[in-house]
Amino acid sequence: MEIILKTDIKGLGYKNDLVAVKPGYGRNYLIPQGFAVLATGSNKKILAENIKQAAHKAEKIKTEAQNIAEKLEALTLEIKAKIGESGKIFGKVTTLQIADALASQGIDIDRKKISINTPVDGAGEFEAEVDLHREVKTNVKFNVSGE
């Protein structure tokens, strides 16, 4: 089943992408929730016109995302966590903590666009991936230290 996404969905695609999904997923979840529309001939024509009109705006958004990516690459965040005697942290470092640390630096990024690929199990330096735009992804470094 082919659908056109109305919003970015992690692991599936970005807004205005034409993707193939299983019929149940499209019919029972994506379309009723308003995340997608059925890819009929008329909807494909509307999509093509919207993409053509939004090309200039998309270039501006991409440029802004690249500027933010440059700032993030030069940045190292400090995340405080409770660390036990064995060197392991209590709980875990979440994307919310990274988003809050970025907000304190003046960079506002939604926590859903941040993913930590390696498990953070103790103090040290780690990296998180930030998805700023469909073509712009970057890593931000963060140090985990004891409180």
XYZ file of N, CA, C and O in Angstrom:
588
model
N 0.843 -1.177 0.000
C 0.000 0.000 0.000
C 0.885 1.235 0.000
O 1.793 1.336 0.809
N 0.636 2.145 -0.920
C 1.413 3.379 -0.983
C 0.652 4.506 -0.302
O -0.551 4.672 -0.506
N 1.411 5.265 0.523
C 0.826 6.408 1.212
C 1.759 7.605 1.093
O 2.948 7.461 0.788
N 1.219 8.783 1.352
C 1.997 10.022 1.383
C 1.989 10.496 2.828
O 0.929 10.696 3.421
N 3.172 10.658 3.408
C 3.281 11.066 4.807
C 2.981 12.556 4.964
O 3.446 13.379 4.182
N 2.219 12.888 5.998
C 1.907 14.281 6.306
C 2.848 14.849 7.367
O 2.949 16.055 7.516
N 3.509 13.957 8.126
C 4.460 14.370 9.151
C 5.676 13.455 9.098
O 5.641 12.399 8.474
N 6.750 13.864 9.766
C 7.936 13.022 9.879
C 7.623 11.879 10.843
O 7.121 12.107 11.941
N 7.944 10.657 10.438
C 7.763 9.499 11.298
C 9.094 8.758 11.344
O 9.586 8.290 10.317
N 9.657 8.701 12.540
C 10.967 8.085 12.725
C 10.936 6.634 12.273
O 10.051 5.868 12.636
N 11.890 6.254 11.459
C 11.989 4.885 10.982
C 11.178 4.609 9.730
O 11.298 3.548 9.143
N 10.337 5.570 9.313
C 9.500 5.348 8.134
C 9.813 6.352 7.036
O 10.047 5.980 5.898
N 9.828 7.638 7.377
C 10.116 8.643 6.364
C 9.820 10.034 6.862
O 9.489 10.258 8.022
N 9.940 10.986 5.949
C 9.761 12.393 6.261
C 8.489 12.910 5.610
O 7.898 12.256 4.753
N 8.091 14.100 6.008
C 6.892 14.731 5.470
C 6.977 14.794 3.945
O 8.026 15.086 3.385
N 5.869 14.504 3.280
C 5.727 14.513 1.819
C 6.469 13.376 1.127
O 6.625 13.410 -0.089
N 6.914 12.376 1.854
C 7.527 11.198 1.227
C 6.435 10.244 0.777
O 5.409 10.085 1.452
N 6.678 9.583 -0.334
C 5.793 8.540 -0.835
C 6.413 7.215 -0.397
O 7.505 6.866 -0.839
N 5.746 6.497 0.520
C 6.311 5.268 1.060
C 5.319 4.120 0.923
O 4.110 4.321 0.847
N 5.861 2.918 0.894
C 5.039 1.709 0.846
C 5.012 1.097 2.246
O 6.062 0.915 2.870
N 3.821 0.835 2.745
C 3.656 0.218 4.056
C 2.689 -0.953 3.932
O 2.000 -1.095 2.924
N 2.639 -1.766 4.964
C 1.672 -2.856 4.981
C 0.271 -2.255 5.092
O 0.074 -1.251 5.772
N -0.692 -2.862 4.433
C -2.047 -2.278 4.404
C -2.660 -2.031 5.783
O -3.286 -1.000 5.999
N -2.454 -2.935 6.719
C -3.025 -2.755 8.054
C -2.440 -1.560 8.774
O -3.153 -0.814 9.450
N -1.134 -1.368 8.659
C -0.457 -0.248 9.299
C -0.976 1.072 8.733
O -1.244 2.017 9.471
N -1.148 1.131 7.418
C -1.631 2.351 6.792
C -3.092 2.617 7.113
O -3.465 3.714 7.522
N -3.940 1.605 6.934
C -5.381 1.759 7.101
C -5.797 1.944 8.559
O -6.707 2.710 8.852
N -5.127 1.238 9.473
C -5.573 1.231 10.865
C -4.852 2.227 11.760
O -5.353 2.538 12.843
N -3.682 2.716 11.354
C -2.943 3.621 12.224
C -2.601 4.942 11.545
O -3.014 6.004 12.014
N -1.852 4.907 10.454
C -1.339 6.140 9.859
C -2.437 7.059 9.327
O -2.439 8.257 9.620
N -3.361 6.523 8.565
C -4.407 7.362 7.968
C -5.399 7.866 9.025
O -5.683 9.066 9.073
N -5.926 7.019 9.938
C -6.859 7.546 10.955
C -6.230 8.568 11.905
O -6.901 9.487 12.355
N -4.934 8.425 12.198
C -4.261 9.363 13.091
C -3.932 10.674 12.388
O -3.494 11.628 13.030
N -4.086 10.722 11.069
C -3.783 11.941 10.319
C -2.315 12.066 9.959
O -1.859 13.140 9.571
N -1.550 10.984 10.092
C -0.130 11.013 9.770
C 0.126 10.828 8.280
O 1.223 11.103 7.804
N -0.873 10.327 7.535
C -0.670 10.028 6.124
C -1.994 10.074 5.377
O -3.068 10.065 5.989
N -1.885 10.140 4.046
C -3.054 10.015 3.172
C -2.743 8.955 2.130
O -1.580 8.676 1.825
N -3.789 8.366 1.579
C -3.638 7.358 0.547
C -3.038 7.987 -0.709
O -3.391 9.103 -1.080
N -2.112 7.292 -1.361
C -1.409 7.840 -2.525
C -2.206 7.561 -3.797
O -1.851 6.719 -4.604
N -3.292 8.315 -3.973
C -4.080 8.206 -5.198
C -3.478 9.126 -6.251
O -2.577 9.926 -5.954
N -3.975 9.044 -7.467
C -3.451 9.889 -8.537
C -3.591 11.369 -8.235
O -2.668 12.157 -8.444
N -4.751 11.776 -7.721
C -4.966 13.197 -7.417
C -4.087 13.651 -6.251
O -3.548 14.763 -6.261
N -3.917 12.800 -5.223
C -3.055 13.170 -4.100
C -1.596 13.280 -4.527
O -0.851 14.102 -4.001
N -1.172 12.450 -5.495
C 0.200 12.543 -6.003
C 0.405 13.855 -6.754
O 1.461 14.476 -6.656
N -0.612 14.306 -7.510
C -0.502 15.585 -8.223
C -0.439 16.750 -7.240
O 0.345 17.677 -7.423
N -1.251 16.687 -6.196
C -1.220 17.726 -5.164
C 0.143 17.749 -4.484
O 0.708 18.813 -4.235
N 0.692 16.569 -4.198
C 2.015 16.463 -3.575
C 3.082 17.094 -4.463
O 3.926 17.854 -3.983
N 3.046 16.807 -5.760
C 4.039 17.356 -6.691
C 3.959 18.885 -6.721
O 4.990 19.568 -6.728
N 2.751 19.420 -6.706
C 2.585 20.877 -6.711
C 3.080 21.485 -5.404
O 3.754 22.520 -5.400
N 2.783 20.850 -4.277
C 3.246 21.353 -2.983
C 4.765 21.341 -2.893
O 5.367 22.272 -2.356
N 5.379 20.282 -3.407
C 6.844 20.192 -3.367
C 7.464 21.284 -4.236
O 8.447 21.907 -3.852
N 6.869 21.535 -5.385
C 7.395 22.570 -6.285
C 7.306 23.945 -5.630
O 8.241 24.746 -5.702
N 6.205 24.224 -4.951
C 6.030 25.520 -4.309
C 6.917 25.680 -3.075
O 7.327 26.785 -2.734
N 7.219 24.578 -2.409
C 7.981 24.637 -1.165
C 9.490 24.499 -1.374
O 10.236 24.477 -0.399
N 9.949 24.420 -2.613
C 11.379 24.196 -2.869
C 12.242 25.310 -2.295
O 13.279 25.053 -1.670
N 11.832 26.558 -2.475
C 12.629 27.683 -1.977
C 12.651 27.686 -0.444
O 13.697 27.877 0.172
N 11.506 27.463 0.159
C 11.424 27.442 1.614
C 12.257 26.293 2.182
O 12.925 26.441 3.207
N 12.250 25.153 1.512
C 13.012 23.992 1.967
C 14.514 24.265 1.947
O 15.246 23.805 2.826
N 14.981 24.993 0.953
C 16.410 25.334 0.877
C 16.814 26.216 2.052
O 17.889 26.041 2.631
N 15.952 27.146 2.425
C 16.232 28.020 3.568
C 16.284 27.212 4.858
O 17.181 27.399 5.686
N 15.343 26.268 5.017
C 15.317 25.430 6.214
C 16.562 24.546 6.275
O 17.154 24.363 7.341
N 16.990 24.032 5.129
C 18.189 23.191 5.082
C 19.423 23.992 5.478
O 20.283 23.505 6.215
N 19.524 25.237 5.007
C 20.654 26.091 5.353
C 20.688 26.362 6.857
O 21.757 26.319 7.477
N 19.517 26.627 7.449
C 19.452 26.846 8.892
C 19.872 25.582 9.647
O 20.575 25.667 10.653
N 19.451 24.429 9.164
C 19.818 23.162 9.802
C 21.329 22.937 9.726
O 21.941 22.450 10.680
N 21.954 23.299 8.608
C 23.403 23.150 8.477
C 24.132 24.079 9.444
O 25.158 23.706 10.022
N 23.609 25.289 9.650
C 24.224 26.214 10.602
C 24.139 25.669 12.022
O 25.111 25.758 12.793
N 22.993 25.098 12.375
C 22.842 24.507 13.707
C 23.773 23.304 13.853
O 24.381 23.103 14.908
N 23.928 22.512 12.783
C 24.809 21.346 12.820
C 26.251 21.763 13.096
O 26.967 21.089 13.849
N 26.692 22.856 12.490
C 28.054 23.341 12.739
C 28.240 23.733 14.200
O 29.276 23.463 14.800
N 27.221 24.366 14.787
C 27.295 24.738 16.204
C 27.372 23.491 17.083
O 28.132 23.448 18.054
N 26.566 22.486 16.749
C 26.520 21.275 17.561
C 27.822 20.488 17.518
O 28.222 19.892 18.515
N 28.476 20.464 16.356
C 29.726 19.720 16.239
C 30.835 20.326 17.087
O 31.715 19.617 17.559
N 30.775 21.644 17.303
C 31.800 22.315 18.091
C 31.481 22.297 19.582
O 32.283 22.739 20.391
N 30.326 21.771 19.945
C 29.832 21.848 21.310
C 30.042 20.530 22.050
O 29.924 19.457 21.461
N 30.376 20.612 23.347
C 30.414 19.439 24.216
C 29.568 19.756 25.435
O 29.838 20.713 26.155
N 28.539 18.952 25.656
C 27.602 19.186 26.752
C 28.066 18.480 28.019
O 28.744 17.468 27.961
N 27.664 19.022 29.167
C 27.930 18.398 30.460
C 26.613 17.862 31.003
O 25.669 18.617 31.202
N 26.543 16.562 31.227
C 25.359 15.926 31.798
C 25.749 15.392 33.174
O 26.704 14.624 33.298
N 25.014 15.796 34.193
C 25.270 15.337 35.560
C 24.385 14.125 35.845
O 23.207 14.116 35.507
N 24.982 13.115 36.467
C 24.237 11.914 36.839
C 24.803 11.368 38.141
O 25.964 11.598 38.464
N 23.973 10.642 38.869
C 24.453 10.005 40.097
C 25.231 8.758 39.723
O 24.744 7.910 38.983
N 26.461 8.683 40.222
C 27.340 7.570 39.888
C 27.676 6.806 41.159
O 28.041 7.397 42.171
N 27.570 5.481 41.110
C 27.859 4.633 42.259
C 29.354 4.403 42.414
O 30.175 4.853 41.614
N 29.703 3.676 43.435
C 31.107 3.395 43.727
C 31.754 2.551 42.644
O 32.958 2.627 42.424
N 30.972 1.743 41.957
C 31.519 0.883 40.906
C 31.725 1.627 39.587
O 32.240 1.057 38.634
N 31.313 2.888 39.521
C 31.482 3.662 38.301
C 30.272 3.638 37.394
O 30.246 4.303 36.363
N 29.247 2.887 37.746
C 28.022 2.824 36.949
C 27.077 3.953 37.382
O 27.068 4.342 38.543
N 26.277 4.423 36.439
C 25.330 5.468 36.789
C 24.013 4.846 37.243
O 23.663 3.742 36.847
N 23.302 5.578 38.099
C 21.965 5.171 38.521
C 20.992 5.713 37.494
O 21.009 6.884 37.164
N 20.113 4.875 36.995
C 19.184 5.310 35.962
C 19.897 5.338 34.627
O 20.765 4.519 34.351
N 19.513 6.286 33.783
C 20.188 6.413 32.505
C 20.087 7.840 31.998
O 19.254 8.614 32.452
N 20.948 8.167 31.069
C 20.916 9.477 30.431
C 19.907 9.402 29.293
O 19.961 8.507 28.454
N 18.960 10.333 29.266
C 17.895 10.309 28.275
C 18.049 11.453 27.279
O 18.814 12.393 27.504
N 17.291 11.355 26.210
C 17.314 12.412 25.208
C 16.741 13.703 25.772
O 17.104 14.788 25.325
N 15.867 13.604 26.762
C 15.310 14.789 27.403
C 16.404 15.583 28.111
O 16.427 16.814 28.037
N 17.318 14.893 28.783
C 18.423 15.579 29.444
C 19.325 16.280 28.423
O 19.799 17.385 28.665
N 19.556 15.636 27.287
C 20.386 16.242 26.249
C 19.677 17.452 25.652
O 20.289 18.501 25.426
N 18.362 17.338 25.417
C 17.592 18.465 24.884
C 17.606 19.645 25.860
O 17.726 20.799 25.442
N 17.504 19.366 27.167
C 17.562 20.429 28.164
C 18.937 21.086 28.194
O 19.051 22.312 28.329
N 20.004 20.282 28.070
C 21.360 20.833 28.053
C 21.569 21.702 26.811
O 22.218 22.746 26.879
N 21.013 21.290 25.677
C 21.105 22.097 24.459
C 20.308 23.382 24.615
O 20.742 24.449 24.159
N 19.140 23.317 25.274
C 18.321 24.513 25.487
C 19.051 25.516 26.374
O 18.946 26.729 26.159
N 19.817 25.011 27.343
C 20.588 25.924 28.199
C 21.717 26.597 27.422
O 22.197 27.655 27.820
N 22.129 26.003 26.311
C 23.142 26.595 25.441
C 22.510 27.509 24.387
O 23.201 28.090 23.563
N 21.170 27.588 24.369
C 20.478 28.454 23.427
C 20.084 27.771 22.125
O 19.698 28.429 21.167
N 20.170 26.444 22.082
C 19.801 25.698 20.876
C 18.583 24.852 21.222
O 18.653 23.947 22.052
N 17.451 25.147 20.585
C 16.199 24.463 20.888
C 15.959 23.352 19.874
O 15.690 23.617 18.706
N 16.087 22.098 20.327
C 15.880 20.929 19.478
C 14.920 19.990 20.191
O 15.055 19.725 21.387
N 13.938 19.487 19.449
C 12.963 18.554 19.996
C 13.679 17.262 20.388
O 14.499 16.735 19.641
N 13.351 16.722 21.550
C 14.016 15.517 22.049
C 13.762 14.310 21.159
O 14.539 13.367 21.157
N 12.698 14.331 20.368
C 12.392 13.216 19.483
C 13.347 13.149 18.302
O 13.422 12.138 17.626
N 14.079 14.215 18.058
C 15.041 14.233 16.967
C 16.437 13.837 17.425
O 17.377 13.847 16.648
N 16.562 13.491 18.705
C 17.847 13.092 19.283
C 17.793 11.602 19.575
O 16.804 11.099 20.095
N 18.865 10.882 19.224
C 18.927 9.459 19.569
C 20.324 9.123 20.075
O 21.325 9.558 19.513
N 20.351 8.347 21.149
C 21.608 7.895 21.739
C 21.820 6.464 21.263
O 21.052 5.572 21.621
N 22.849 6.244 20.446
C 23.052 4.933 19.834
C 23.834 3.964 20.701
O 23.675 2.758 20.581
N 24.711 4.485 21.556
C 25.496 3.615 22.428
C 24.952 3.711 23.852
O 24.569 4.786 24.290
N 24.908 2.606 24.572
C 24.393 2.680 25.940
C 25.326 3.496 26.842
O 26.541 3.333 26.800
N 24.737 4.383 27.616
C 25.499 5.219 28.552
C 25.429 4.522 29.902
O 24.413 4.559 30.581
N 26.541 3.862 30.269
C 26.529 3.064 31.489
C 27.424 3.612 32.591
O 27.420 3.103 33.691
N 28.181 4.641 32.323
C 29.054 5.204 33.335
C 29.513 6.583 32.937
O 29.033 7.167 31.968
N 30.462 7.107 33.702
C 31.005 8.426 33.390
C 31.879 8.331 32.146
O 32.429 7.280 31.827
N 31.977 9.430 31.430
C 32.810 9.465 30.241
C 32.201 10.311 29.152
O 31.223 11.024 29.353
N 32.809 10.224 27.963
C 32.338 11.008 26.826
C 31.568 10.106 25.867
O 32.031 9.023 25.527
N 30.409 10.582 25.442
C 29.540 9.833 24.551
C 29.051 10.742 23.433
O 29.258 11.955 23.476
N 28.385 10.147 22.440
C 27.818 10.912 21.336
C 26.351 10.563 21.160
O 25.948 9.420 21.363
N 25.580 11.565 20.754
C 24.177 11.367 20.410
C 23.963 11.901 19.008
O 24.565 12.909 18.617
N 23.125 11.229 18.236
C 22.844 11.662 16.870
C 21.636 12.604 16.878
O 20.629 12.325 17.531
N 21.754 13.710 16.146
C 20.681 14.683 16.048
C 20.243 14.762 14.588
O 21.059 15.027 13.708
N 18.962 14.517 14.348
C 18.385 14.550 13.005
C 17.724 15.909 12.815
O 16.584 16.121 13.227
N 18.428 16.854 12.188
C 17.933 18.217 12.028
C 17.065 18.385 10.792
O 16.170 19.220 10.773
N 17.367 17.634 9.760
C 16.687 17.766 8.466
C 16.863 16.439 7.755
O 17.734 15.648 8.126
N 16.078 16.187 6.730
C 16.201 14.904 6.044
C 17.590 14.696 5.448
O 18.023 13.572 5.271
N 18.318 15.776 5.142
C 19.660 15.661 4.574
C 20.757 16.094 5.539
O 21.927 16.017 5.201
N 20.379 16.573 6.726
C 21.364 17.083 7.683
C 21.226 16.331 9.001
O 20.260 16.488 9.728
N 22.230 15.497 9.268
C 22.318 14.781 10.543
C 23.705 15.046 11.104
O 24.673 15.124 10.364
N 23.778 15.172 12.404
C 25.066 15.446 13.030
C 25.118 14.755 14.384
O 24.112 14.265 14.880
N 26.311 14.726 14.955
C 26.505 14.156 16.280
C 26.853 15.267 17.251
O 27.558 16.209 16.894
N 26.359 15.145 18.465
C 26.712 16.079 19.530
C 27.392 15.264 20.629
O 26.940 14.186 21.001
N 28.510 15.785 21.117
C 29.262 15.102 22.181
C 28.732 15.549 23.534
O 28.375 16.710 23.702
N 28.707 14.602 24.480
C 28.339 14.972 25.844
C 29.156 14.164 26.839
O 29.463 13.013 26.601
N 29.552 14.850 27.913
C 30.297 14.213 28.985
C 29.338 13.910 30.127
O 28.570 14.774 30.539
N 29.413 12.704 30.635
C 28.628 12.324 31.796
C 29.570 12.350 32.989
O 30.624 11.722 32.973
N 29.196 13.123 34.002
C 30.027 13.215 35.199
C 29.153 13.116 36.440
O 27.942 13.289 36.367
N 29.758 12.838 37.563
C 29.029 12.658 38.820
C 28.565 13.958 39.415
O 29.160 15.014 39.194
N 27.473 13.862 40.143
C 26.927 15.050 40.803
C 27.653 15.332 42.093
O 28.062 14.478 42.801
